[in-house]
Coordinates of C-alpha atoms in Angstrom, one line a residue:
M269 CA -13.8 69.7 -49.7
G270 CA -10.9 72.1 -49.2
F271 CA -8.5 69.3 -50.2
V272 CA -10.3 68.8 -53.5
V273 CA -10.5 72.4 -54.5
G274 CA -7.6 74.4 -53.0
P275 CA -7.2 78.1 -52.7
S276 CA -6.6 80.1 -56.0
Y277 CA -5.3 83.6 -56.6
S278 CA -5.5 85.3 -60.0
T279 CA -3.9 88.2 -61.8
S280 CA -4.7 89.5 -65.3
M281 CA -2.9 91.4 -68.1
Q282 CA -3.6 92.2 -71.8
F283 CA -1.5 92.1 -75.0
F284 CA -1.9 94.2 -78.2
V285 CA -1.1 92.6 -81.5
S286 CA -0.1 94.9 -84.4
T287 CA 1.9 95.1 -87.6
T288 CA 4.8 97.3 -88.6
E289 CA 4.3 100.8 -90.0
S290 CA 2.4 101.0 -93.3
A291 CA 3.2 103.4 -96.1
S292 CA -0.4 103.5 -97.5
T293 CA -4.0 103.0 -96.4
S294 CA -4.2 99.7 -98.3
E295 CA -1.1 98.4 -96.5
A296 CA -2.5 99.5 -93.1
F297 CA -5.8 97.7 -93.9
Q298 CA -3.9 94.5 -94.9
G299 CA -1.7 94.8 -91.8
S300 CA -4.9 95.0 -89.6
Q301 CA -6.3 91.9 -91.3
L302 CA -3.1 90.1 -90.7
A303 CA -3.0 91.0 -87.0
Q304 CA -6.6 89.8 -86.5
Q305 CA -5.7 86.5 -88.1
R306 CA -2.7 86.1 -85.8
V307 CA -4.6 86.8 -82.6
A308 CA -6.4 83.4 -82.4
S309 CA -3.1 81.6 -83.0
Y310 CA -1.3 83.7 -80.4
A311 CA -3.9 82.9 -77.8
D312 CA -3.1 79.2 -78.2
L313 CA 0.6 80.0 -77.8
L314 CA 0.0 81.5 -74.4
T315 CA -1.3 78.1 -73.1
G316 CA 1.3 76.0 -75.0
K317 CA 4.3 74.0 -73.9
E318 CA 6.9 76.2 -75.6
L319 CA 6.0 79.3 -73.6
G320 CA 5.8 77.2 -70.5
E321 CA 9.4 76.1 -70.9
R322 CA 10.6 79.6 -71.4
V323 CA 8.8 80.9 -68.3
A324 CA 10.1 78.0 -66.2
Q325 CA 13.7 78.7 -67.3
R326 CA 13.3 82.4 -66.5
L327 CA 11.9 81.7 -63.1
D328 CA 14.4 78.9 -62.5
S329 CA 11.4 76.7 -61.5
D330 CA 11.2 72.9 -61.3
M331 CA 7.6 73.0 -62.5
A332 CA 6.9 71.0 -65.7
P333 CA 6.0 73.1 -68.7
E334 CA 2.6 71.4 -68.9
E335 CA 1.8 72.2 -65.3
L336 CA 2.9 75.8 -65.8
A337 CA 0.8 76.1 -69.0
G338 CA -2.2 74.8 -67.1
K339 CA -2.1 77.9 -64.8
V340 CA -2.6 80.2 -67.8
S341 CA -5.9 81.0 -69.6
A342 CA -6.2 83.3 -72.7
S343 CA -9.1 84.7 -74.6
T344 CA -9.5 87.1 -77.5
V345 CA -11.9 90.0 -77.8
T346 CA -14.0 89.4 -80.9
G347 CA -13.3 91.9 -83.7
T348 CA -10.2 93.3 -82.0
I349 CA -6.5 92.6 -81.9
L350 CA -6.4 92.2 -78.1
I351 CA -5.6 89.1 -76.0
D352 CA -6.7 88.9 -72.3
V353 CA -4.6 86.6 -70.2
T354 CA -5.2 85.4 -66.6
V355 CA -2.7 83.5 -64.5
S356 CA -3.9 81.5 -61.4
D357 CA -2.0 79.8 -58.7
S358 CA -2.4 78.7 -55.1
T359 CA -0.2 81.5 -53.9
P360 CA -0.5 85.1 -54.9
D361 CA 3.3 85.7 -55.1
R362 CA 3.9 82.9 -57.6
A363 CA 0.9 84.0 -59.7
E364 CA 2.5 87.4 -60.0
E365 CA 5.9 86.0 -60.9
I366 CA 4.5 83.8 -63.6
A367 CA 2.5 86.7 -65.1
E368 CA 5.6 89.0 -65.2
A369 CA 7.6 86.3 -66.9
I370 CA 4.9 85.8 -69.5
G371 CA 4.9 89.5 -70.2
I372 CA 8.6 89.3 -71.1
E373 CA 8.8 85.9 -72.8
F374 CA 5.6 86.0 -74.9
P375 CA 6.6 89.0 -77.2
E376 CA 10.0 87.4 -77.7
L377 CA 8.4 84.0 -78.6
V378 CA 6.2 85.8 -81.2
A379 CA 9.2 87.6 -82.7
D380 CA 11.1 84.4 -83.0
L381 CA 8.2 82.7 -84.8
E382 CA 7.5 85.6 -87.2
N383 CA 11.2 86.2 -88.0
P384 CA 13.1 83.0 -87.4
T385 CA 16.3 84.1 -89.1
G386 CA 16.4 87.5 -87.4
E387 CA 17.6 89.2 -90.6
A388 CA 14.5 91.1 -91.4
Q389 CA 12.0 93.1 -89.4
S390 CA 9.1 91.0 -88.0
P391 CA 5.8 91.9 -89.7
V392 CA 3.9 91.5 -86.5
Y393 CA 4.8 92.6 -83.0
V394 CA 3.1 92.2 -79.6
A395 CA 3.0 94.8 -76.9
Q396 CA 1.8 94.5 -73.3
T397 CA -0.9 97.1 -72.7
D398 CA -2.1 96.1 -69.2
K399 CA 0.6 94.9 -66.9
P400 CA -0.3 92.3 -64.2
G401 CA -1.6 93.6 -61.0
A402 CA -1.6 92.2 -57.5
A403 CA -3.1 88.7 -57.4
F404 CA -6.5 88.8 -55.8
A405 CA -8.5 86.3 -53.6
P406 CA -10.9 83.9 -55.3
S407 CA -14.4 85.1 -56.1
P408 CA -16.8 83.6 -55.1
P409 CA -15.1 82.7 -51.7
L410 CA -13.5 79.3 -51.4
T411 CA -16.1 77.9 -49.1
V412 CA -18.9 78.8 -51.5
R413 CA -17.0 77.4 -54.5
N414 CA -16.3 74.2 -52.7
A415 CA -19.9 73.9 -51.7
L416 CA -21.0 74.3 -55.2
F417 CA -18.4 71.9 -56.5
G418 CA -19.5 69.3 -53.8
A419 CA -23.2 69.8 -54.7
V420 CA -22.5 69.2 -58.4
L421 CA -20.3 66.3 -57.7
G422 CA -22.9 64.8 -55.4
L423 CA -25.6 65.2 -58.0
L424 CA -23.5 63.5 -60.7
A425 CA -22.6 60.6 -58.4
G426 CA -26.2 60.2 -57.3
A427 CA -27.4 60.2 -60.9
A428 CA -24.8 57.7 -61.9
L429 CA -25.7 55.4 -58.9
A430 CA -29.4 55.6 -59.7
I431 CA -28.8 54.8 -63.4
T432 CA -26.5 51.9 -62.5
R433 CA -29.0 50.5 -60.0
V434 CA -31.8 50.6 -62.5
L435 CA -29.7 48.9 -65.2
L436 CA -28.5 46.2 -62.8
D437 CA -31.8 45.7 -61.0
R438 CA -33.1 42.2 -61.7
S439 CA -36.0 42.2 -59.3
V440 CA -39.6 41.9 -60.2
T441 CA -41.5 45.2 -60.0
T442 CA -44.2 45.3 -62.6
Q443 CA -47.1 43.2 -63.8
E444 CA -45.5 43.0 -67.2
D445 CA -42.4 41.3 -65.7
V446 CA -44.6 38.6 -64.1
E447 CA -46.6 37.9 -67.3
E448 CA -43.4 37.8 -69.4
L449 CA -41.6 35.5 -67.0
T450 CA -44.4 33.0 -66.1
G451 CA -47.1 33.4 -68.7
A452 CA -49.6 33.9 -65.8
A453 CA -51.5 36.9 -64.9
V454 CA -51.2 39.0 -61.7
I455 CA -54.5 38.3 -60.0
G456 CA -53.8 40.3 -56.8
I457 CA -51.7 43.2 -55.5
V458 CA -51.1 43.6 -51.8
F459 CA -49.5 46.9 -50.7
R460 CA -47.0 47.0 -47.8
D461 CA -48.6 47.3 -44.4
D462 CA -46.1 47.2 -41.5
A463 CA -48.9 46.3 -39.1
L464 CA -49.6 43.2 -41.1
D465 CA -46.0 42.0 -40.5
E466 CA -46.7 42.0 -36.8
R467 CA -50.4 41.0 -36.5
H468 CA -50.5 38.8 -39.7
T469 CA -54.3 39.1 -40.3
F470 CA -56.1 41.9 -42.0
E471 CA -58.7 42.1 -39.3
Q472 CA -56.2 43.8 -37.1
V473 CA -54.9 46.3 -39.6
E474 CA -56.3 49.2 -41.7
S475 CA -59.3 48.4 -43.9
R476 CA -57.5 49.1 -47.1
T477 CA -55.3 46.0 -46.6
A478 CA -58.5 43.9 -46.2
E479 CA -59.8 45.2 -49.5
H480 CA -56.6 43.9 -51.2
Y481 CA -57.5 40.4 -50.1
R482 CA -61.1 40.8 -51.0
Q483 CA -60.1 41.8 -54.5
L484 CA -57.8 38.7 -54.6
R485 CA -60.7 36.5 -53.4
T486 CA -63.0 37.9 -56.2
N487 CA -60.4 37.4 -58.9
L488 CA -59.7 33.9 -57.7
Q489 CA -63.4 33.0 -57.8
F490 CA -63.6 34.1 -61.4
L491 CA -60.5 32.5 -62.7
S492 CA -62.5 29.6 -64.2
V493 CA -66.3 30.0 -63.9
D494 CA -67.0 26.5 -65.3
D495 CA -64.3 24.7 -63.3
P496 CA -63.2 26.9 -60.4
P497 CA -60.2 25.8 -58.4
E498 CA -61.0 24.4 -55.0
V499 CA -57.8 22.9 -53.7
I500 CA -55.2 25.7 -54.0
M501 CA -51.5 25.5 -53.1
V502 CA -49.9 28.8 -52.0
S503 CA -46.2 29.0 -52.4
S504 CA -43.3 31.3 -53.4
S505 CA -40.0 31.1 -55.2
V506 CA -37.8 31.7 -52.1
P507 CA -38.5 32.3 -48.4
A508 CA -39.7 35.7 -46.9
E509 CA -42.1 36.5 -49.8
G510 CA -45.3 36.7 -47.7
K511 CA -46.8 33.4 -48.8
T512 CA -48.1 32.3 -45.4
T513 CA -49.6 35.7 -44.6
M514 CA -51.3 35.6 -48.0
A515 CA -52.6 32.1 -47.5
I516 CA -54.1 33.0 -44.1
N517 CA -55.8 36.2 -45.2
L518 CA -57.1 34.7 -48.4
A519 CA -58.7 31.9 -46.4
I520 CA -60.2 34.5 -44.0
A521 CA -61.6 36.5 -47.0
L522 CA -63.2 33.4 -48.5
A523 CA -64.7 32.4 -45.1
D524 CA -66.1 35.9 -44.7
A525 CA -67.9 35.4 -48.0
G526 CA -69.8 32.5 -46.5
R527 CA -67.5 29.7 -47.7
R528 CA -66.2 26.8 -45.7
V529 CA -62.4 26.8 -45.8
T530 CA -59.7 24.6 -44.4
V531 CA -56.1 25.7 -44.4
V532 CA -53.5 22.9 -44.5
E533 CA -50.1 23.8 -43.0
A534 CA -48.0 21.9 -45.5
D535 CA -44.7 23.7 -44.9
L536 CA -43.4 20.9 -42.7
R537 CA -39.9 22.5 -42.3
R538 CA -40.9 26.0 -41.2
P539 CA -44.6 26.0 -40.3
K540 CA -46.1 29.4 -39.5
V541 CA -49.8 29.2 -39.9
T542 CA -50.6 28.1 -36.3
E543 CA -48.1 30.6 -34.9
Y544 CA -49.7 33.5 -36.8
L545 CA -53.2 32.4 -35.8
Q546 CA -52.2 31.5 -32.2
L547 CA -53.4 27.9 -32.5
V548 CA -52.0 24.6 -31.1
S549 CA -49.2 23.2 -33.3
G550 CA -48.7 19.7 -31.8
V551 CA -50.6 17.2 -33.9
G552 CA -51.7 17.7 -37.5
L553 CA -50.9 16.8 -41.1
T554 CA -48.1 14.3 -40.5
N555 CA -50.4 12.4 -38.0
L556 CA -53.1 12.3 -40.6
L557 CA -50.7 10.9 -43.3
A558 CA -49.3 8.4 -40.8
G559 CA -52.8 7.2 -40.1
T560 CA -52.7 8.0 -36.3
A561 CA -55.4 10.6 -36.3
D562 CA -58.5 11.7 -38.2
V563 CA -59.4 15.1 -39.6
D564 CA -62.0 15.8 -37.0
D565 CA -59.4 15.1 -34.3
V566 CA -56.8 17.6 -35.5
A567 CA -58.7 20.4 -37.3
Q568 CA -59.0 23.6 -35.3
Q569 CA -61.6 26.2 -35.8
V570 CA -60.5 29.9 -36.2
G571 CA -62.9 32.1 -34.3
D572 CA -66.5 31.8 -35.1
R573 CA -66.0 31.5 -38.9
D574 CA -66.4 28.4 -41.0
L575 CA -62.7 28.3 -41.2
Y576 CA -60.4 25.5 -40.0
V577 CA -56.7 24.8 -39.8
I578 CA -54.8 21.5 -39.9
A579 CA -51.4 22.1 -38.3
A580 CA -48.2 20.7 -39.7
G581 CA -47.7 18.2 -36.9
P582 CA -44.4 16.6 -35.9
T583 CA -41.5 17.3 -38.3
P584 CA -40.9 14.2 -40.5
P585 CA -37.5 13.1 -41.9
N586 CA -38.8 12.9 -45.4
P587 CA -41.2 15.9 -46.2
S588 CA -40.9 15.6 -50.0
E589 CA -42.0 11.9 -50.1
L590 CA -44.7 12.4 -47.5
L591 CA -46.3 15.4 -49.3
G592 CA -46.1 13.8 -52.7
S593 CA -47.6 10.4 -51.6
S594 CA -50.9 8.9 -52.5
S595 CA -52.0 9.4 -48.9
M596 CA -51.7 13.2 -49.3
A597 CA -53.7 13.1 -52.5
A598 CA -56.4 11.0 -50.8
L599 CA -56.5 13.5 -47.9
L600 CA -56.9 16.5 -50.2
E601 CA -59.8 14.7 -52.0
K602 CA -61.4 14.1 -48.7
L603 CA -61.0 17.8 -47.7
R604 CA -62.3 18.8 -51.1
S605 CA -65.6 16.9 -50.5
E606 CA -66.1 18.6 -47.1
N607 CA -65.1 22.2 -48.0
D608 CA -65.7 24.9 -50.5
Y609 CA -62.0 25.7 -50.6
V610 CA -58.8 24.0 -49.3
I611 CA -55.8 26.4 -49.0
V612 CA -52.5 24.6 -48.8
D613 CA -49.6 26.6 -47.4
A614 CA -46.5 25.0 -48.9
A615 CA -42.8 25.4 -48.7
P616 CA -40.9 27.7 -51.2
L617 CA -40.3 26.0 -54.5
L618 CA -36.7 26.6 -55.2
P619 CA -34.8 25.8 -51.9
V620 CA -36.4 22.4 -51.5
A621 CA -38.5 20.0 -53.5
D622 CA -41.2 19.5 -50.9
S623 CA -43.9 21.4 -52.8
W624 CA -43.2 19.9 -56.3
G625 CA -45.0 16.6 -55.8
L626 CA -47.7 18.4 -53.6
A627 CA -48.5 20.8 -56.4
A628 CA -49.5 17.9 -58.7
H629 CA -52.2 16.9 -56.2
T630 CA -53.9 20.4 -56.2
D631 CA -56.1 22.3 -58.7
G632 CA -53.3 24.9 -59.1
V633 CA -50.7 27.0 -57.5
L634 CA -51.0 30.6 -56.4
L635 CA -47.5 32.2 -56.3
S636 CA -46.5 35.0 -54.0
V637 CA -43.9 37.4 -55.3
R638 CA -42.3 40.1 -53.2
H639 CA -42.1 43.4 -55.1
G640 CA -38.5 44.6 -55.5
S641 CA -37.1 41.5 -53.8
T642 CA -37.9 38.4 -55.9
R643 CA -35.4 38.2 -58.7
M644 CA -36.5 37.6 -62.3
E645 CA -34.6 34.4 -62.7
Q646 CA -36.1 33.0 -59.5
L647 CA -39.6 33.7 -60.6
A648 CA -39.0 32.2 -64.0
E649 CA -37.5 29.1 -62.5
A650 CA -40.4 28.7 -60.1
G651 CA -42.8 28.8 -63.0
V652 CA -40.8 26.2 -64.8
A653 CA -40.9 23.9 -61.7
I654 CA -44.6 24.1 -61.5
T655 CA -45.3 23.2 -65.1
R656 CA -42.6 20.5 -65.0
V657 CA -44.6 18.4 -62.5
G658 CA -47.8 18.9 -64.5
A659 CA -49.4 21.4 -62.1
K660 CA -51.2 24.6 -63.1
L661 CA -50.1 28.1 -62.2
L662 CA -53.3 29.9 -61.4
G663 CA -51.8 33.3 -61.0
V664 CA -49.4 35.5 -59.2
V665 CA -49.9 37.9 -56.3
L666 CA -47.5 40.9 -56.1
N667 CA -46.8 41.3 -52.3
M668 CA -45.4 44.1 -50.2
V669 CA -45.8 46.7 -53.0
P670 CA -44.5 50.2 -51.9
L671 CA -47.2 52.7 -51.1
K672 CA -45.6 55.2 -53.5
G673 CA -44.9 54.5 -57.2
E674 CA -46.7 53.7 -60.4
L675 CA -48.6 50.7 -59.1
A676 CA -49.8 52.6 -56.1
A677 CA -51.1 55.4 -58.3
A678 CA -52.7 53.0 -60.7
H679 CA -54.6 51.3 -57.9
A680 CA -55.7 54.5 -56.2
Q681 CA -53.6 53.8 -53.2
G682 CA -54.2 56.6 -50.7
Y683 CA -57.8 57.3 -51.6
D684 CA -60.4 56.6 -48.9
Y685 CA -63.9 55.4 -49.6
G686 CA -65.6 54.8 -46.2
Y687 CA -69.2 54.8 -45.2
A688 CA -71.5 57.7 -45.8
A689 CA -72.6 59.5 -42.7
H690 CA -76.1 58.0 -42.7
R691 CA -74.9 54.5 -43.5
R692 CA -72.4 53.9 -40.7
P693 CA -72.7 50.4 -39.2
T694 CA -73.7 50.5 -35.6
G695 CA -73.2 46.9 -34.4
S696 CA -70.4 44.4 -34.2
A697 CA -70.8 42.5 -37.5
A698 CA -72.7 42.6 -40.8
P699 CA -74.9 39.7 -41.9
S700 CA -72.8 37.0 -43.7
P701 CA -73.3 36.4 -47.4
S702 CA -74.4 32.8 -46.5
A703 CA -77.2 34.3 -44.4
V704 CA -78.3 36.6 -47.1
A705 CA -78.2 33.8 -49.7
A706 CA -80.4 31.6 -47.4
R707 CA -83.3 34.1 -47.4
P708 CA -86.5 32.9 -49.1
G709 CA -86.3 33.5 -52.9
V710 CA -82.5 33.8 -53.0
S711 CA -80.5 30.9 -54.5
D712 CA -77.1 29.8 -53.3
G713 CA -74.5 32.1 -54.8
A714 CA -77.0 34.8 -55.9
V715 CA -76.8 38.4 -54.8
A716 CA -79.7 39.4 -52.6
R717 CA -81.1 43.0 -52.7
V718 CA -80.5 44.5 -49.2
P719 CA -82.6 47.5 -47.9
T720 CA -81.2 51.0 -47.8
S721 CA -79.0 50.5 -44.7
V722 CA -78.2 47.7 -42.3
A723 CA -78.0 48.2 -38.6
R724 CA -75.8 45.8 -36.7
P725 CA -77.7 44.0 -34.0
P726 CA -76.7 44.2 -30.3
A727 CA -75.1 41.2 -28.7
G728 CA -77.6 38.3 -28.8
G729 CA -80.1 40.6 -30.6
E730 CA -81.8 40.4 -34.0
W731 CA -81.1 42.1 -37.2
S732 CA -83.2 45.1 -38.2
F733 CA -83.1 47.5 -41.1
M734 CA -83.0 51.3 -40.8
E735 CA -84.1 53.8 -43.3
P736 CA -82.1 57.0 -43.8
A737 CA -84.6 59.1 -41.9
G738 CA -84.0 56.9 -38.8
Q739 CA -87.4 55.1 -38.9
R740 CA -86.8 51.5 -37.8
A741 CA -88.7 48.7 -39.6
A742 CA -90.0 45.5 -38.1
P743 CA -87.2 43.2 -36.8
V744 CA -86.0 40.5 -39.2
P745 CA -85.8 37.1 -37.5
P746 CA -82.4 35.4 -37.4
V747 CA -81.6 33.3 -40.5
P748 CA -80.6 29.7 -40.0
A749 CA -77.4 28.5 -41.6
I750 CA -77.4 26.6 -44.8
P751 CA -77.4 22.8 -44.1
R752 CA -74.6 20.9 -45.8
T753 CA -74.4 17.2 -46.3
N754 CA -71.4 15.0 -45.7
R755 CA -69.7 17.7 -43.7
V756 CA -67.5 16.8 -40.7
K757 CA -67.5 19.4 -38.0
P758 CA -64.0 19.5 -36.6
R759 CA -63.6 20.5 -33.0
T760 CA -61.2 22.9 -31.5
L761 CA -58.2 21.0 -30.3
P762 CA -57.7 21.5 -26.5
K763 CA -54.2 22.4 -25.3
S764 CA -54.0 19.1 -23.4
A765 CA -53.8 17.3 -26.7
H766 CA -50.5 19.0 -27.5
P767 CA -47.9 16.2 -27.5
D768 CA -45.3 18.4 -25.9
S769 CA -47.6 19.4 -23.0
A770 CA -47.0 16.1 -21.2
G771 CA -44.4 16.7 -18.5

């Protein structure tokens, strides 16, 4: 910063302003009042252009009068007739020369102003009481001053940048933004989890992320109690907003609640569902729409859940026409009759029109919005596109929300609420809600009253319930699954069925 704030050396002096001799006390008092009135004006003269010209001529300097005047500062001592003057320059010799010239030229300038004709004696004269001394080095030292200057300049620049960024930021960051732009509510908030970017399912990341999707599942189930959505399209405004990850984890959360779920990989241009779940991606949706395969031939089961995936299949030349066809509508109706929920992972709405006709065949659209990335105009246009085709916007999910900020604080992000010491699960899995609902006296969808704590069974064992004191009750026999009618049990597709595996 030395080139910004160069070295500076200063020297000081003082002037005394008085009037001519007075014959009486009243004249002396009046003269003192006159001198005090003149002091403020004389201080301005010391930093003026006229004195600068006189000093430059005396020193035979090529400096402009304005530049020379900028090296001089003057201040008055309140209630007195004294003027303090300081001269600063980058070299000590020049500072002393300028100060000496001012000591000569300033009294002459005052005399010329007070007595312009020179015929009478000037009523006011100026005397130099303290002559300029040797110019001294800057205080504080140059390095300290430069550091302070740099810190202040950095703070100002940072504040200006932050204010500019806030004013120019058009990204979606609040629930109010979403509601104002789309007219739909935020039904889920998923906070950033770097592990989820790599592993894609909440089973393999921290439990708090799983809770975000369980909350989304609950909110989705209560969107419309009388007519709940069953065939749901998941999309986004633009790519890279987390729609596929959201579709997969929402499906897992619904399956964990004892629901039968099928995920349809309907993003025919960039399918990711099978990649994230490590399934076979050869045949799938396009084969079904072309009539060359049946659902039970292509649907793949995910783990041991009642969760199935229909892959995208071979890439067609006309995705928009295929997804908006009557064959697609008939397929979704067939899947509706065989599942509790059908989650359709669709292409982004704005870059291509693939999802527009597809949205009209579903019960509604769930829109993924990336916090701080999706722009307001993009979200607004996506909402317009959905309503334009007669589809319903079920709600919006704010994705990848930072772990610090107003939303994080409002949703108690960072607070832990794990198991109590005497209620820790001891096995590999808890009883599924479907098993609980199937117990005698419990209707489908009702909440059963579970004993104080549940012990997880060993592999191949039976469920038993443990009291806090550690006394084990009689084993509870395994509960059979709820029978469903008109349900097709898809089989897991063997790798030999992959069309690219031949040769």
